[in-house]
Amino acid sequence: MEMNFSSERAYALAQDAVDSLRHYRSLFHLPKGKKGGEVIYFCGNSLGLQPRTVEEALLRELKHWREEAVEGHFRGEMPWMYYHKFLQPQSARLTGAKPEEVVVMNTLTTNLHLMMVSFYRPEGRRRKILVEGGAFPSDQYAVESQLRFHGIDPEEGMVELLPREGEHCLRTEDILRRIEELGEELALVLLGGVNYYTGQFFDLEAITRAAHAQGAVAGFDLAHAVGNVPLRLHDWDVDFAVWCSYKYLNAGPGGPSGVFVHERHGDRPDLPRFAGWWGYEEESRFLMRKGFKPMRGAAGWQLSNAQILSFAAHKAGLDIFDEAGMDALRQKSLRLTGYLEFLLNRLNEQSRRFEIITPARPEERGCQLSLLALEQGRALYDYLTENDVVCDWREPNVIRVAPVPLYNSFEDVWRFVDVLATIA
Ligand SMILES: *Cc1c(COP(=O)(O)O)cnc(C)c1O
């Protein structure tokens, strides 16, 4: 990829002018800043912007409810009874899965637990779970409590991967070596696809292969990966994955979660699971018989009937992704984040205020760059906020900035670094 960037504003504007995805920005509501203009929104890794089509999608379901009441389950273009199916093809395209390998249900941490119930099956010496050191807190608590649930001391059962001394990210070779070392003590590898703090995108295929070579299961939390980086979960042979929809997928606060279960596990009624009626074989669900018979595929892990309003908002966001296409988004993302990195490095040459801890190799990251502030990080962050930049602060001293290819522009990136440059 050519990376002959320039720090001139005119260059950024020219890039926007030839960006084939530039019209997608107008499909979203951008908040207004204190100064009246649009904010520079680099927080899509935390909460994606509202697609303009969401309101209409919600109003449509409210109308359906108002006019059809209980019959809404069976009538109309998208009867509620089958609503999860309307999200399957798009979720599958985003994750590189077959439609029956994915389902949207519940929320992320709930699904992480449901997956671990089925796929973390400690037996004999094989009981350890390999995680990233400093994993997202919810994931840590989920793992810790699952271990306790099986009567295993988390101190013993949870193995954390830590970067080498003086480094911030994990080296693939170190991850693979650790998996090999754990050998037959390893039950499950559970990593974020993209680490929420450093922005590192792990080599999920190599990690899955290494886990399988030791007879362990490979599962991933894709909260920061889905809609951000290209995924091929089926081909990579991943066992299971979970994600949320309110970050890069723009489904709104508390939006529903997605789940992937590889097809080789999809037709195993013998797998232990926590079951509910919506995972029951569709043809006979309403006979309300005793004895749980799961549907084939990921849908067999569903518990409850669909949360229609949040699914409708999610669908509106997915429609946009489907139209833009993940390949085109990734191509733009590589350039957009590359440009941000270029401008930041240039600024740092003048006076060194931060270190970019996200991997420099584009294939090892998504759109986010994490800046480790070398001094007065909080003041730097507050200054950005005062100047209508929305990004986020992670203790102890990291500022995460995520230029999202769907709605951010090269000009946003240029303006952001321009604000940074003016700090006294
Ligand atoms: C955002 C995020 C979560 C949030 O979990 P919820 O159950 O949706 O509140 C969990 N894990 C990771 C890695 C995340 O990035």
Coordinates of N, CA and C and ligand atoms in Angstrom, one line a residue, residues 45-46 107-112 132 135-139 192-196 221-224 243-247 254-255 257 400, ligand 1:
N45 N -15.0 3.1 19.1 CA -14.6 1.8 19.7 C -15.3 1.6 21.1
S46 N -16.0 2.6 21.6 CA -16.7 2.6 22.8 C -18.2 2.6 22.6
T107 N -26.6 -10.3 25.9 CA -25.5 -9.3 25.9 C -24.2 -10.0 26.0
L108 N -23.1 -9.3 25.8 CA -21.8 -10.0 25.6 C -21.4 -10.8 26.8
T109 N -21.4 -10.3 28.0 CA -20.9 -11.0 29.1 C -21.7 -12.3 29.3
T110 N -23.0 -12.1 29.2 CA -23.9 -13.2 29.3 C -23.5 -14.4 28.3
N111 N -23.3 -14.0 27.1 CA -22.9 -15.0 26.1 C -21.6 -15.6 26.4
L112 N -20.7 -14.8 26.9 CA -19.4 -15.4 27.3 C -19.6 -16.5 28.3
E132 N -5.3 -12.9 28.2 CA -4.4 -11.7 28.2 C -4.3 -11.2 29.6
A135 N -6.8 -8.3 30.8 CA -8.0 -8.4 29.9 C -9.1 -7.5 30.4
F136 N -10.0 -7.2 29.5 CA -11.2 -6.3 29.8 C -11.8 -6.9 31.1
P137 N -12.1 -6.0 32.1 CA -12.5 -6.5 33.4 C -13.7 -7.5 33.4
S138 N -14.7 -7.2 32.5 CA -15.8 -8.2 32.5 C -15.3 -9.6 32.1
D139 N -14.4 -9.7 31.2 CA -13.9 -11.0 30.8 C -13.2 -11.6 31.9
G192 N -9.2 -11.5 23.6 CA -9.9 -10.6 22.8 C -9.3 -10.7 21.4
G193 N -10.1 -10.5 20.4 CA -9.6 -10.5 19.0 C -8.7 -9.3 18.8
V194 N -9.2 -8.1 19.2 CA -8.4 -6.9 19.3 C -8.4 -6.5 20.7
N195 N -7.2 -6.3 21.3 CA -7.1 -6.0 22.7 C -7.7 -4.5 22.9
Y196 N -8.6 -4.4 23.9 CA -9.3 -3.1 24.0 C -8.3 -2.0 24.5
D221 N -13.2 -13.1 22.3 CA -14.1 -12.0 22.5 C -13.8 -10.9 21.5
L222 N -14.7 -10.8 20.6 CA -14.5 -9.9 19.4 C -15.1 -8.5 19.6
A223 N -15.3 -8.1 20.8 CA -15.9 -6.8 21.0 C -15.3 -5.7 20.3
H224 N -13.9 -5.7 20.2 CA -13.2 -4.6 19.5 C -12.7 -5.0 18.1
W243 N -19.4 -11.2 20.6 CA -19.1 -9.8 20.4 C -20.3 -9.0 20.8
C244 N -20.1 -7.7 20.8 CA -21.2 -6.8 21.1 C -21.5 -5.9 19.9
S245 N -22.6 -5.2 19.9 CA -23.0 -4.5 18.7 C -23.0 -3.0 18.9
Y246 N -22.6 -2.5 20.1 CA -22.8 -1.1 20.3 C -21.5 -0.3 20.0
K247 N -20.4 -1.1 19.8 CA -19.1 -0.4 19.5 C -19.0 -0.1 18.0
G254 N -26.0 -0.6 25.1 CA -26.6 -1.8 25.6 C -27.1 -2.8 24.5
G255 N -26.7 -2.5 23.2 CA -27.2 -3.3 22.1 C -26.8 -4.8 22.3
S257 N -25.8 -8.8 21.7 CA -24.5 -9.5 21.4 C -24.6 -10.5 20.3
R400 N -7.1 6.6 24.1 CA -7.4 5.7 22.9 C -8.1 6.6 21.9
Ligands
LIG1 C1 -17.0 -3.7 25.6 C2 -16.5 -5.0 26.1 C3 -17.2 -5.8 27.1 C4 -18.6 -5.3 27.6 O1 -19.4 -6.3 28.0 P1 -21.0 -6.1 28.1 O2 -21.4 -7.4 28.6 O3 -21.5 -5.8 26.7 O4 -21.2 -5.0 29.1 C5 -16.7 -7.0 27.5 N1 -15.5 -7.4 27.1 C6 -14.8 -6.7 26.2 C7 -13.4 -7.2 25.7 C8 -15.2 -5.5 25.7 O5 -14.5 -4.8 24.9

